Amino acid sequence: MKQKIIFVVFFLLAIISIFLMTKVEVNYDLSKYLPSDENASIGLRIYEDQYGESSTANLVLKFDSETTLSEILQVSTDLSQIENVSSVLFLDDYLNQSMFDQIKAAADPYTQAYLEQLEANMLLTGGTYTELIVNLYNASPTTMSSVGDYIDTFYHEANHTAYFQIVFGVSAASSLTEPALNAVKDVASAISIDYYLSGNAASTVYTRNTITKEVFNITIIIIPIILIILLFMTPSFFDLVIFGVVAGVSILLNLGTNAFLPNISFVTQSMAIALQLAISLDYIIFIVNRYHKEKDLGLSTDEAIKAAMKKVYQPVIASALTTGVSFLALIFMRFSIGMDIGLVFFKAIVFSLIASLTLLPALIKVGDKLILKSKHKVFLPRFGKFAKFIYKFRYAFLVFLIAIIVPAYYFQSHNNFIYGDTALTAAEGSSYYEDVKFIEDNYGLQNQIIILTNKDQAVEASLVQTLMSDTSLQITKIESGVMYLSQISDPVILQNILAKFYTEDYSIIILTVNLPVESADTKLMVTSLRQIVSDSGYSEYYLLGQSPIAYSIEDVIRVDYLIVSIIAVISIMIIILLTFKNFIMPLILPLVIVSSVFLTMSIPYFAGERVVFLGYLIVSTILLGA
């Protein structure tokens, strides 16, 4: 009767959890986890309040030699008509009637008459000012170098490519972004041989779809591996069935209860199943092996279960506590993804522990006959000789440990860490990586930084001049309201453009820099830019964009990691002290594990690989809990 109640309860909870899993919200924006009082976090809230939510995509078309500029200009129009696309920046935004009037005004009387004739012919034939200016540039590039800069930015006739900057009126993580992006792809594929996409909207959609696929692939790969491990470590084939049921129910309960959280990060989601399988494996092997040992002593099924549970209770609880406090320590991070990861994986430990201590014994009792019928030889070799060898040379290994721990700490701390969204977007060889590489090879790095400030046009004009003259910042393009005020005379056009830059209280300057999102040079540039804006005279300013956000995350998370590590180590030492009731073990065990963390994380340093800091944090936490 007791077993039936346990089965019914877990069955009902599993069904409810499957339903709740469809209600879980997943967050793909790491900036949302910055502390609310962080400068970048404040700036993001002000920007969304003043300018609305937005995200961007960079689109490059590869077209054939028969495609005309007129057809490509039509793409710009088609893109701007897509739902949730708020603006499309292309050649026609710069090479327009206003630009033609400037060219005409600067010309001599004879050339002006010639240009007026060309303009009249263009209007009669239904052409555009963009085509007219491009033709003029092709005829005389040396006398129209300023026009050439715009053409180089958006249109490469020689290699048949065109570049569009698309702004969506929704955030990158919005459910409306992917349909809009798919509509962009439809427009692009209708005219081009091929197309390439980058930008935070494209990377977020790519990340979301890739993680969904990869989580499935990882699960398909890891389950057979775990079953093979169990086959080697347990003496019955039916033990594998027991593991599958207990681990499966534990995972469903954890994934379902995520619906009660505001949302979970895509980092947490991507690891949830694999990590909980590993957690469940520990507890189940402890209990099942102990049960078999008791059974081999001639005890009945009930007696063997009771004896096994009595003997494994303390080590299983201790194991759960050490892993649990390692994850709970993450909730003390100011970068609140720690709260997200810590709570979700602490729940995973709790559900795995509860299922192992209640559902597992019930399954053993019900399936005892099948366990006996499916017994096999344990393939795992004994480690007695290896243990004797280690013990014999224990002092040599101690010296070795002491000798390597300091250099290992040095090397792991000098890894090339990356912190922002791009750290988790795509690896070399992926479709998104290839898209980004093609765009960068043809149009350069398109790293945008937004300077959000209180509205002060006099200070803005001075700052723009300073930024334009500072070549060390590697700025390739500056857009600001004061620049258009001096360039555009048409009041209607000017008003529409200025609405992009000014609200009643705030203004923005948009910079494009020829630097990757994260690198040593980029970090130096962001630091210099902060100082320049700070010295310019604004009473309030914020740097936004992938690079400033990444370095804001770095500033927060580096301090967080130290605090989390101290809390986790002290907590684990207390648990070990209470478990072993020995003052030496709380020193020895953490020292061994911390050394293993340092050694493990030294490998990327020697391999020359960049390390995602969140990955480093999670690996360290898991190892510490082990």
PDB file of N, CA, C and O in Angstrom, residues 273-319:
ATOM      1  N   ILE A 273      19.006  19.371 -17.862  1.00  0.00           N
ATOM      2  CA  ILE A 273      18.791  17.925 -17.965  1.00  0.00           C
ATOM      3  C   ILE A 273      20.096  17.160 -17.735  1.00  0.00           C
ATOM      4  O   ILE A 273      20.143  16.218 -16.934  1.00  0.00           O
ATOM      5  N   ALA A 274      21.161  17.573 -18.433  1.00  0.00           N
ATOM      6  CA  ALA A 274      22.433  16.852 -18.327  1.00  0.00           C
ATOM      7  C   ALA A 274      22.968  16.872 -16.896  1.00  0.00           C
ATOM      8  O   ALA A 274      23.423  15.839 -16.378  1.00  0.00           O
ATOM      9  N   LEU A 275      22.896  18.027 -16.265  1.00  0.00           N
ATOM     10  CA  LEU A 275      23.448  18.141 -14.911  1.00  0.00           C
ATOM     11  C   LEU A 275      22.630  17.345 -13.907  1.00  0.00           C
ATOM     12  O   LEU A 275      23.196  16.684 -13.025  1.00  0.00           O
ATOM     13  N   GLN A 276      21.308  17.360 -14.059  1.00  0.00           N
ATOM     14  CA  GLN A 276      20.497  16.607 -13.099  1.00  0.00           C
ATOM     15  C   GLN A 276      20.656  15.102 -13.290  1.00  0.00           C
ATOM     16  O   GLN A 276      20.588  14.342 -12.321  1.00  0.00           O
ATOM     17  N   LEU A 277      20.882  14.674 -14.512  1.00  0.00           N
ATOM     18  CA  LEU A 277      21.179  13.257 -14.741  1.00  0.00           C
ATOM     19  C   LEU A 277      22.428  12.842 -13.971  1.00  0.00           C
ATOM     20  O   LEU A 277      22.475  11.781 -13.343  1.00  0.00           O
ATOM     21  N   ALA A 278      23.444  13.699 -14.011  1.00  0.00           N
ATOM     22  CA  ALA A 278      24.691  13.402 -13.292  1.00  0.00           C
ATOM     23  C   ALA A 278      24.466  13.389 -11.778  1.00  0.00           C
ATOM     24  O   ALA A 278      25.011  12.534 -11.072  1.00  0.00           O
ATOM     25  N   ILE A 279      23.651  14.340 -11.306  1.00  0.00           N
ATOM     26  CA  ILE A 279      23.350  14.410  -9.864  1.00  0.00           C
ATOM     27  C   ILE A 279      22.604  13.151  -9.421  1.00  0.00           C
ATOM     28  O   ILE A 279      22.934  12.522  -8.417  1.00  0.00           O
ATOM     29  N   SER A 280      21.579  12.780 -10.205  1.00  0.00           N
ATOM     30  CA  SER A 280      20.794  11.591  -9.870  1.00  0.00           C
ATOM     31  C   SER A 280      21.650  10.340  -9.868  1.00  0.00           C
ATOM     32  O   SER A 280      21.462   9.446  -9.038  1.00  0.00           O
ATOM     33  N   LEU A 281      22.584  10.267 -10.787  1.00  0.00           N
ATOM     34  CA  LEU A 281      23.448   9.091 -10.915  1.00  0.00           C
ATOM     35  C   LEU A 281      24.188   8.806  -9.614  1.00  0.00           C
ATOM     36  O   LEU A 281      24.271   7.654  -9.173  1.00  0.00           O
ATOM     37  N   ASP A 282      24.707   9.840  -8.987  1.00  0.00           N
ATOM     38  CA  ASP A 282      25.438   9.682  -7.718  1.00  0.00           C
ATOM     39  C   ASP A 282      24.600   8.968  -6.675  1.00  0.00           C
ATOM     40  O   ASP A 282      24.988   7.934  -6.123  1.00  0.00           O
ATOM     41  N   TYR A 283      23.424   9.522  -6.396  1.00  0.00           N
ATOM     42  CA  TYR A 283      22.594   9.019  -5.313  1.00  0.00           C
ATOM     43  C   TYR A 283      22.097   7.605  -5.600  1.00  0.00           C
ATOM     44  O   TYR A 283      22.049   6.751  -4.714  1.00  0.00           O
ATOM     45  N   ILE A 284      21.717   7.359  -6.857  1.00  0.00           N
ATOM     46  CA  ILE A 284      21.172   6.046  -7.209  1.00  0.00           C
ATOM     47  C   ILE A 284      22.231   4.959  -7.104  1.00  0.00           C
ATOM     48  O   ILE A 284      21.959   3.862  -6.602  1.00  0.00           O
ATOM     49  N   ILE A 285      23.451   5.257  -7.559  1.00  0.00           N
ATOM     50  CA  ILE A 285      24.532   4.267  -7.458  1.00  0.00           C
ATOM     51  C   ILE A 285      24.835   3.960  -5.995  1.00  0.00           C
ATOM     52  O   ILE A 285      25.017   2.792  -5.616  1.00  0.00           O
ATOM     53  N   PHE A 286      24.878   4.988  -5.150  1.00  0.00           N
ATOM     54  CA  PHE A 286      25.089   4.780  -3.708  1.00  0.00           C
ATOM     55  C   PHE A 286      24.083   3.754  -3.162  1.00  0.00           C
ATOM     56  O   PHE A 286      24.443   2.762  -2.534  1.00  0.00           O
ATOM     57  N   ILE A 287      22.811   4.042  -3.418  1.00  0.00           N
ATOM     58  CA  ILE A 287      21.739   3.252  -2.800  1.00  0.00           C
ATOM     59  C   ILE A 287      21.642   1.853  -3.399  1.00  0.00           C
ATOM     60  O   ILE A 287      21.549   0.853  -2.674  1.00  0.00           O
ATOM     61  N   VAL A 288      21.655   1.777  -4.750  1.00  0.00           N
ATOM     62  CA  VAL A 288      21.503   0.479  -5.415  1.00  0.00           C
ATOM     63  C   VAL A 288      22.663  -0.460  -5.062  1.00  0.00           C
ATOM     64  O   VAL A 288      22.452  -1.642  -4.754  1.00  0.00           O
ATOM     65  N   ASN A 289      23.886   0.037  -5.085  1.00  0.00           N
ATOM     66  CA  ASN A 289      25.036  -0.811  -4.758  1.00  0.00           C
ATOM     67  C   ASN A 289      24.976  -1.304  -3.314  1.00  0.00           C
ATOM     68  O   ASN A 289      25.310  -2.455  -3.009  1.00  0.00           O
ATOM     69  N   ARG A 290      24.570  -0.393  -2.423  1.00  0.00           N
ATOM     70  CA  ARG A 290      24.472  -0.798  -1.021  1.00  0.00           C
ATOM     71  C   ARG A 290      23.395  -1.872  -0.848  1.00  0.00           C
ATOM     72  O   ARG A 290      23.561  -2.841  -0.083  1.00  0.00           O
ATOM     73  N   TYR A 291      22.293  -1.704  -1.599  1.00  0.00           N
ATOM     74  CA  TYR A 291      21.220  -2.703  -1.530  1.00  0.00           C
ATOM     75  C   TYR A 291      21.738  -4.066  -1.972  1.00  0.00           C
ATOM     76  O   TYR A 291      21.461  -5.096  -1.318  1.00  0.00           O
ATOM     77  N   HIS A 292      22.480  -4.125  -3.071  1.00  0.00           N
ATOM     78  CA  HIS A 292      23.004  -5.402  -3.572  1.00  0.00           C
ATOM     79  C   HIS A 292      23.962  -6.038  -2.558  1.00  0.00           C
ATOM     80  O   HIS A 292      23.958  -7.267  -2.374  1.00  0.00           O
ATOM     81  N   LYS A 293      24.765  -5.229  -1.909  1.00  0.00           N
ATOM     82  CA  LYS A 293      25.698  -5.763  -0.896  1.00  0.00           C
ATOM     83  C   LYS A 293      24.936  -6.387   0.276  1.00  0.00           C
ATOM     84  O   LYS A 293      25.302  -7.449   0.782  1.00  0.00           O
ATOM     85  N   GLU A 294      23.884  -5.703   0.703  1.00  0.00           N
ATOM     86  CA  GLU A 294      23.084  -6.233   1.816  1.00  0.00           C
ATOM     87  C   GLU A 294      22.350  -7.500   1.398  1.00  0.00           C
ATOM     88  O   GLU A 294      22.207  -8.447   2.182  1.00  0.00           O
ATOM     89  N   LYS A 295      21.882  -7.505   0.169  1.00  0.00           N
ATOM     90  CA  LYS A 295      21.173  -8.675  -0.349  1.00  0.00           C
ATOM     91  C   LYS A 295      22.108  -9.880  -0.437  1.00  0.00           C
ATOM     92  O   LYS A 295      21.712 -11.024  -0.143  1.00  0.00           O
ATOM     93  N   ASP A 296      23.361  -9.617  -0.825  1.00  0.00           N
ATOM     94  CA  ASP A 296      24.357 -10.692  -0.919  1.00  0.00           C
ATOM     95  C   ASP A 296      24.680 -11.303   0.438  1.00  0.00           C
ATOM     96  O   ASP A 296      25.211 -12.427   0.513  1.00  0.00           O
ATOM     97  N   LEU A 297      24.395 -10.553   1.486  1.00  0.00           N
ATOM     98  CA  LEU A 297      24.636 -11.081   2.838  1.00  0.00           C
ATOM     99  C   LEU A 297      23.525 -12.018   3.287  1.00  0.00           C
ATOM    100  O   LEU A 297      23.570 -12.566   4.397  1.00  0.00           O
ATOM    101  N   GLY A 298      22.517 -12.213   2.438  1.00  0.00           N
ATOM    102  CA  GLY A 298      21.444 -13.146   2.741  1.00  0.00           C
ATOM    103  C   GLY A 298      20.213 -12.513   3.345  1.00  0.00           C
ATOM    104  O   GLY A 298      19.284 -13.215   3.776  1.00  0.00           O
ATOM    105  N   LEU A 299      20.147 -11.181   3.385  1.00  0.00           N
ATOM    106  CA  LEU A 299      18.983 -10.498   3.954  1.00  0.00           C
ATOM    107  C   LEU A 299      17.792 -10.583   2.996  1.00  0.00           C
ATOM    108  O   LEU A 299      17.964 -10.688   1.770  1.00  0.00           O
ATOM    109  N   SER A 300      16.589 -10.500   3.540  1.00  0.00           N
ATOM    110  CA  SER A 300      15.389 -10.438   2.700  1.00  0.00           C
ATOM    111  C   SER A 300      15.324  -9.079   2.007  1.00  0.00           C
ATOM    112  O   SER A 300      16.085  -8.157   2.334  1.00  0.00           O
ATOM    113  N   THR A 301      14.389  -8.954   1.080  1.00  0.00           N
ATOM    114  CA  THR A 301      14.277  -7.689   0.332  1.00  0.00           C
ATOM    115  C   THR A 301      14.027  -6.509   1.267  1.00  0.00           C
ATOM    116  O   THR A 301      14.711  -5.479   1.191  1.00  0.00           O
ATOM    117  N   ASP A 302      13.049  -6.649   2.164  1.00  0.00           N
ATOM    118  CA  ASP A 302      12.729  -5.560   3.097  1.00  0.00           C
ATOM    119  C   ASP A 302      13.911  -5.241   4.010  1.00  0.00           C
ATOM    120  O   ASP A 302      14.236  -4.070   4.246  1.00  0.00           O
ATOM    121  N   GLU A 303      14.555  -6.306   4.518  1.00  0.00           N
ATOM    122  CA  GLU A 303      15.700  -6.114   5.415  1.00  0.00           C
ATOM    123  C   GLU A 303      16.870  -5.453   4.680  1.00  0.00           C
ATOM    124  O   GLU A 303      17.536  -4.569   5.231  1.00  0.00           O
ATOM    125  N   ALA A 304      17.098  -5.868   3.423  1.00  0.00           N
ATOM    126  CA  ALA A 304      18.208  -5.312   2.626  1.00  0.00           C
ATOM    127  C   ALA A 304      17.974  -3.832   2.324  1.00  0.00           C
ATOM    128  O   ALA A 304      18.894  -3.016   2.384  1.00  0.00           O
ATOM    129  N   ILE A 305      16.710  -3.487   2.011  1.00  0.00           N
ATOM    130  CA  ILE A 305      16.386  -2.076   1.725  1.00  0.00           C
ATOM    131  C   ILE A 305      16.595  -1.230   2.977  1.00  0.00           C
ATOM    132  O   ILE A 305      17.211  -0.151   2.919  1.00  0.00           O
ATOM    133  N   LYS A 306      16.092  -1.703   4.125  1.00  0.00           N
ATOM    134  CA  LYS A 306      16.239  -0.949   5.371  1.00  0.00           C
ATOM    135  C   LYS A 306      17.708  -0.787   5.752  1.00  0.00           C
ATOM    136  O   LYS A 306      18.149   0.313   6.141  1.00  0.00           O
ATOM    137  N   ALA A 307      18.470  -1.867   5.642  1.00  0.00           N
ATOM    138  CA  ALA A 307      19.894  -1.810   5.991  1.00  0.00           C
ATOM    139  C   ALA A 307      20.650  -0.880   5.049  1.00  0.00           C
ATOM    140  O   ALA A 307      21.512  -0.096   5.475  1.00  0.00           O
ATOM    141  N   ALA A 308      20.317  -0.974   3.760  1.00  0.00           N
ATOM    142  CA  ALA A 308      20.987  -0.128   2.759  1.00  0.00           C
ATOM    143  C   ALA A 308      20.696   1.350   3.012  1.00  0.00           C
ATOM    144  O   ALA A 308      21.605   2.193   3.007  1.00  0.00           O
ATOM    145  N   MET A 309      19.413   1.664   3.238  1.00  0.00           N
ATOM    146  CA  MET A 309      19.026   3.059   3.451  1.00  0.00           C
ATOM    147  C   MET A 309      19.671   3.627   4.710  1.00  0.00           C
ATOM    148  O   MET A 309      20.062   4.801   4.755  1.00  0.00           O
ATOM    149  N   LYS A 310      19.789   2.783   5.741  1.00  0.00           N
ATOM    150  CA  LYS A 310      20.398   3.228   6.988  1.00  0.00           C
ATOM    151  C   LYS A 310      21.877   3.577   6.784  1.00  0.00           C
ATOM    152  O   LYS A 310      22.378   4.573   7.323  1.00  0.00           O
ATOM    153  N   LYS A 311      22.571   2.760   5.958  1.00  0.00           N
ATOM    154  CA  LYS A 311      24.010   2.957   5.773  1.00  0.00           C
ATOM    155  C   LYS A 311      24.346   4.070   4.771  1.00  0.00           C
ATOM    156  O   LYS A 311      25.397   4.691   4.863  1.00  0.00           O
ATOM    157  N   VAL A 312      23.464   4.283   3.787  1.00  0.00           N
ATOM    158  CA  VAL A 312      23.785   5.308   2.766  1.00  0.00           C
ATOM    159  C   VAL A 312      23.175   6.660   3.103  1.00  0.00           C
ATOM    160  O   VAL A 312      23.477   7.661   2.434  1.00  0.00           O
ATOM    161  N   TYR A 313      22.296   6.701   4.073  1.00  0.00           N
ATOM    162  CA  TYR A 313      21.575   7.944   4.381  1.00  0.00           C
ATOM    163  C   TYR A 313      22.541   9.103   4.620  1.00  0.00           C
ATOM    164  O   TYR A 313      22.418  10.178   4.020  1.00  0.00           O
ATOM    165  N   GLN A 314      23.537   8.870   5.482  1.00  0.00           N
ATOM    166  CA  GLN A 314      24.464   9.960   5.815  1.00  0.00           C
ATOM    167  C   GLN A 314      25.308  10.397   4.619  1.00  0.00           C
ATOM    168  O   GLN A 314      25.376  11.598   4.322  1.00  0.00           O
ATOM    169  N   PRO A 315      25.981   9.472   3.891  1.00  0.00           N
ATOM    170  CA  PRO A 315      26.791   9.923   2.748  1.00  0.00           C
ATOM    171  C   PRO A 315      25.965  10.564   1.633  1.00  0.00           C
ATOM    172  O   PRO A 315      26.428  11.509   0.985  1.00  0.00           O
ATOM    173  N   VAL A 316      24.740  10.048   1.401  1.00  0.00           N
ATOM    174  CA  VAL A 316      23.895  10.642   0.360  1.00  0.00           C
ATOM    175  C   VAL A 316      23.485  12.054   0.754  1.00  0.00           C
ATOM    176  O   VAL A 316      23.548  12.996  -0.058  1.00  0.00           O
ATOM    177  N   ILE A 317      23.061  12.229   2.002  1.00  0.00           N
ATOM    178  CA  ILE A 317      22.674  13.564   2.480  1.00  0.00           C
ATOM    179  C   ILE A 317      23.875  14.511   2.431  1.00  0.00           C
ATOM    180  O   ILE A 317      23.767  15.670   1.995  1.00  0.00           O
ATOM    181  N   ALA A 318      25.040  14.015   2.868  1.00  0.00           N
ATOM    182  CA  ALA A 318      26.255  14.850   2.851  1.00  0.00           C
ATOM    183  C   ALA A 318      26.617  15.244   1.433  1.00  0.00           C
ATOM    184  O   ALA A 318      27.002  16.385   1.150  1.00  0.00           O
ATOM    185  N   SER A 319      26.503  14.288   0.514  1.00  0.00           N
ATOM    186  CA  SER A 319      26.793  14.569  -0.901  1.00  0.00           C
ATOM    187  C   SER A 319      25.851  15.634  -1.444  1.00  0.00           C
ATOM    188  O   SER A 319      26.269  16.566  -2.145  1.00  0.00           O
TER     189      SER A 319
END
